[in-house]
Every structure is written in C-alpha cells, then in structure tokens.
GROMACS .gro file of C-alpha atoms in nm:
model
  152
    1UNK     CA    1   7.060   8.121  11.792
    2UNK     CA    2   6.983   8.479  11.777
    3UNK     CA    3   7.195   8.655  11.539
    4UNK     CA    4   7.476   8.876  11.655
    5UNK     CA    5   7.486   9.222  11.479
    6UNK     CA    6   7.866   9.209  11.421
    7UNK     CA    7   7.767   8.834  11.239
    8UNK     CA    8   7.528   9.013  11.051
    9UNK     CA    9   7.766   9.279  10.932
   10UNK     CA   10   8.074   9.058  10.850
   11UNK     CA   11   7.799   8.843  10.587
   12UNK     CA   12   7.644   9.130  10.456
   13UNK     CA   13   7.851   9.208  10.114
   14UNK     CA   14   7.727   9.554  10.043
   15UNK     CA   15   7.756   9.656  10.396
   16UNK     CA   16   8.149   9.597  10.463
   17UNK     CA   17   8.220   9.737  10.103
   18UNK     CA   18   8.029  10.027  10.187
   19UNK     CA   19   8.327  10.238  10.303
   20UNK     CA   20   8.577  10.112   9.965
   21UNK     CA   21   8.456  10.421   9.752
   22UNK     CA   22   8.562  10.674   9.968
   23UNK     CA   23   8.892  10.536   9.968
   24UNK     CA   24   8.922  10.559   9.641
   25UNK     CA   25   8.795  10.865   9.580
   26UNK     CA   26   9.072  11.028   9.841
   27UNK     CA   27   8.854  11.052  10.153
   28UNK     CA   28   8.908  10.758  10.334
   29UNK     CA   29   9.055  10.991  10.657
   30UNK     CA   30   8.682  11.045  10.705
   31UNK     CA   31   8.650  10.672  10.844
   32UNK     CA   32   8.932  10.797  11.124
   33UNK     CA   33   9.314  10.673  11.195
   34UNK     CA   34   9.101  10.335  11.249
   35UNK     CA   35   9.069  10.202  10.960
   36UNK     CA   36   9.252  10.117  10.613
   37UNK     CA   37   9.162  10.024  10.274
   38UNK     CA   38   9.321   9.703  10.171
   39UNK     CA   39   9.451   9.674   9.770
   40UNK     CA   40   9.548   9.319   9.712
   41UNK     CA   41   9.556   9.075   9.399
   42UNK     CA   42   9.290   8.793   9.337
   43UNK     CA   43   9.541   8.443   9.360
   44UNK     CA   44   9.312   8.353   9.124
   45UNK     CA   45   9.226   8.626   8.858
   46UNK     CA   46   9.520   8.839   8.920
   47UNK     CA   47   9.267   9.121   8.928
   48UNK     CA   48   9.278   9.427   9.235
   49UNK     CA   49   9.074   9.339   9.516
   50UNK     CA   50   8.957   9.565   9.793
   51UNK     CA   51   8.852   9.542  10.188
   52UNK     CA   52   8.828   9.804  10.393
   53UNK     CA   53   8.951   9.660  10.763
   54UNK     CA   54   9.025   9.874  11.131
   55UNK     CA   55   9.377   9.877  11.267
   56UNK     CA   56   9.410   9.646  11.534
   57UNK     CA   57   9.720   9.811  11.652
   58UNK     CA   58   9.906  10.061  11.468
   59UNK     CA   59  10.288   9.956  11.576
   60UNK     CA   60  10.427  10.272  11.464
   61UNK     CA   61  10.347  10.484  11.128
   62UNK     CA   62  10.458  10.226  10.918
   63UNK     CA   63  10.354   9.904  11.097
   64UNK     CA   64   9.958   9.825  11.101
   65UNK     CA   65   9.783   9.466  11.249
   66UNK     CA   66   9.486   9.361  11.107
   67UNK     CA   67   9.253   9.092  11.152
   68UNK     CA   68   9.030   8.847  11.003
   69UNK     CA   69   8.737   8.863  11.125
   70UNK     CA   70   8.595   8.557  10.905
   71UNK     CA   71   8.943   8.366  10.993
   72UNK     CA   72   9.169   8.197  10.740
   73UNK     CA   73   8.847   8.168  10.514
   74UNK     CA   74   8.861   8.547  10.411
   75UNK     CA   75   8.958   8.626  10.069
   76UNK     CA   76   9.145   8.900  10.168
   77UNK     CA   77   9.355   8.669  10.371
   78UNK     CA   78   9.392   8.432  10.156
   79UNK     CA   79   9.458   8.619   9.866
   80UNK     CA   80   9.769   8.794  10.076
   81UNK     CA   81   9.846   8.408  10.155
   82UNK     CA   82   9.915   8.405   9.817
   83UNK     CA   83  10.044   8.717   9.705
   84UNK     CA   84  10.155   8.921   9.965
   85UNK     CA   85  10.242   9.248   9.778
   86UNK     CA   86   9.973   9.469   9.858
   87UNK     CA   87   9.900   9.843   9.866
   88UNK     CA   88   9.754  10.049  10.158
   89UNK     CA   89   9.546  10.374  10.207
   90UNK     CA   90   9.506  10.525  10.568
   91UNK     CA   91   9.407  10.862  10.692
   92UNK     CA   92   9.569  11.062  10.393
   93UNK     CA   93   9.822  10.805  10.261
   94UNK     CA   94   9.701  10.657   9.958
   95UNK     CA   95   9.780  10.385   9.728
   96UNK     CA   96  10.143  10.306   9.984
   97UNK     CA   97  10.282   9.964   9.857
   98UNK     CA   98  10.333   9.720  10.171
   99UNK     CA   99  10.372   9.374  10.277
  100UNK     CA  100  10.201   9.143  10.449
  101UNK     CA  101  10.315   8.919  10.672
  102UNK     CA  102  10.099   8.669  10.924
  103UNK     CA  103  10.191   8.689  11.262
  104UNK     CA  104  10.289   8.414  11.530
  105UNK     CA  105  10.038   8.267  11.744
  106UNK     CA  106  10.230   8.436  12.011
  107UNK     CA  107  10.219   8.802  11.896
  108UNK     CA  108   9.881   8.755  11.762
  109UNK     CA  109   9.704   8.665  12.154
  110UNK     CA  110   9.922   8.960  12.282
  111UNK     CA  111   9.817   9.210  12.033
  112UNK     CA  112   9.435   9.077  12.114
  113UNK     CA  113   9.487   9.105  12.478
  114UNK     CA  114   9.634   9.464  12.395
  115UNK     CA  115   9.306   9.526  12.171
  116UNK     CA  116   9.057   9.417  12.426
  117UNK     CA  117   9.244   9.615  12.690
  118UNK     CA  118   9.215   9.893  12.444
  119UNK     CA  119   8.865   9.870  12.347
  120UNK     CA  120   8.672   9.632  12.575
  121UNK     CA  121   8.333   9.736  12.395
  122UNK     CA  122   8.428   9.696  12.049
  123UNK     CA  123   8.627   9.292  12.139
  124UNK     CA  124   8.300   9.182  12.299
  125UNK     CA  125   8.109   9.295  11.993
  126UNK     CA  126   8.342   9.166  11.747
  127UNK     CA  127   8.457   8.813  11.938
  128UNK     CA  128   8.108   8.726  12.029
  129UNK     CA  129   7.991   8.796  11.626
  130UNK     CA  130   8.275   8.593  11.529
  131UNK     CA  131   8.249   8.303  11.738
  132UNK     CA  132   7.895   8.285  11.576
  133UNK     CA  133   8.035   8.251  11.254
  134UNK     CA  134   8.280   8.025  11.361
  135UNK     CA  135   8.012   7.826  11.586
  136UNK     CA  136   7.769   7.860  11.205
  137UNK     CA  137   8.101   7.654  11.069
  138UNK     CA  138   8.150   7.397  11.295
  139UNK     CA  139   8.473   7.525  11.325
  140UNK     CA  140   8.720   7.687  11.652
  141UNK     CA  141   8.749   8.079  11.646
  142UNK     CA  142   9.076   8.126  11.491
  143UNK     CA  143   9.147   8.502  11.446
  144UNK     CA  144   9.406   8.509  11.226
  145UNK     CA  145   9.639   8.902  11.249
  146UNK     CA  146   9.824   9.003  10.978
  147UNK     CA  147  10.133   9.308  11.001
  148UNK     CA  148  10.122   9.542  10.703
  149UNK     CA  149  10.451   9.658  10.652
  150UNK     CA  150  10.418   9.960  10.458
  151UNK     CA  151  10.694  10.106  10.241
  152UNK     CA  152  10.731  10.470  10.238
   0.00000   0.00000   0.00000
C-alpha cells in the first residue's frame, strides 16, 4: 500500500514536534487559532510532555476538541488517561491550566461530522492517513476527541 502523506507525518517524530519550540518560546500564534500546544505529565515518569495538536472545534474561548490522530495508542492520550491536569497554549495564551476530559461516542461523531463539514479537504487527508495506520495495526479506526477545559 502506497503510503499516505498524513501516515507519513503522524510517524515521523521530528516532524510533528517541529512546531513545540515556538510554543515555548511565546510564538505559537504564528501556527494560527488552529492549533495548541499540549503540556501534560508522563503516567509514567511524572516528567512534562509536549504535542502540538489543531483544534477540532473550538466550543467557545475556553472549550477546545482535540483528536487523536494515532487513536487510544497516543501518548498524549494516554498520558491525559492518566493524569488529566494539563496546561494549554493557543494563539497568545500560554501555559493556561485545563482539563481534559474524553468525550462520548455520541459527541465525538457529531463534532467529526461538524469537522468534515468544516473542512472537507483537511478530513479526507487526515481520515484516509489514519485509517492507514489503523489498517498498518490490524486494528478499526477509532478517533478518539478529547474537550480541554481550560481555566482562566
């Protein structure tokens, strides 16, 4: 099977923490209202961790969806499985402690359907690269979205 470019991307370590340094250093609104720099803590080391992942849906200034793109195997997801205190940096708020919170399989296919609606392009890209993972797996696509509920 011919490798999807949005596959590529997701395994490629250097490329999808890229975009973490800029967020740290204060200029993560360069990325756009998009995306959002993920602080969480390692369930196993207790140290920071760091992801950079777009807004699905921004539910109001304090309410953002993400998703995993690799599913429930994502160590960002999993580590907010575990520890769901988190911090978030967007646009020009940095460092805002938030929680995290998975949501229902309901809400999740709505706020898809609302994403795809949104941004037809982008959800062909992204589905079809990760149903290739998923297919790579042996395993279902299971996109897993995840409310950050950010405290002001």
């Amino acid at each position: 099977m011919a490798s999807n470019p949005v596959a590529r991307l997701l395994r490629t370590r250097w490329a999808v923490r890229a975009p973490i340094p800029l967020f740290r250093h204060g200029l993560g609104f360069l990325l756009g209202p998009r995306m959002l720099l993920l602080e969480h803590v390692g369930r196993s080391s207790g140290e920071p961790r760091y992801a950079v992942l777009e807004v699905v849906e921004r539910e109001d200034d304090d309410h953002l969806l993400v998703a995993s793109g690799l599913g429930r195997r994502s160590q960002w997801f999993r580590n907010l499985t575990s520890t769901p205190a988190c911090h978030v940096s967007t646009g020009f708020r940095r460092r805002v402690p938030a929680t995290a919170a998975e949501l229902s399989p309901t809400d999740r296919d709505a706020a898809l359907a609302r994403y795809a609606e949104r941004n037809p392009r982008a959800w062909h890209a992204l589905e079809s690269g990760m149903q290739q993972l998923a297919d790579e797996r042996g395993e279902a696509l299971d996109i897993p979205l995840v409310r950050l509920s950010l405290r002001p």
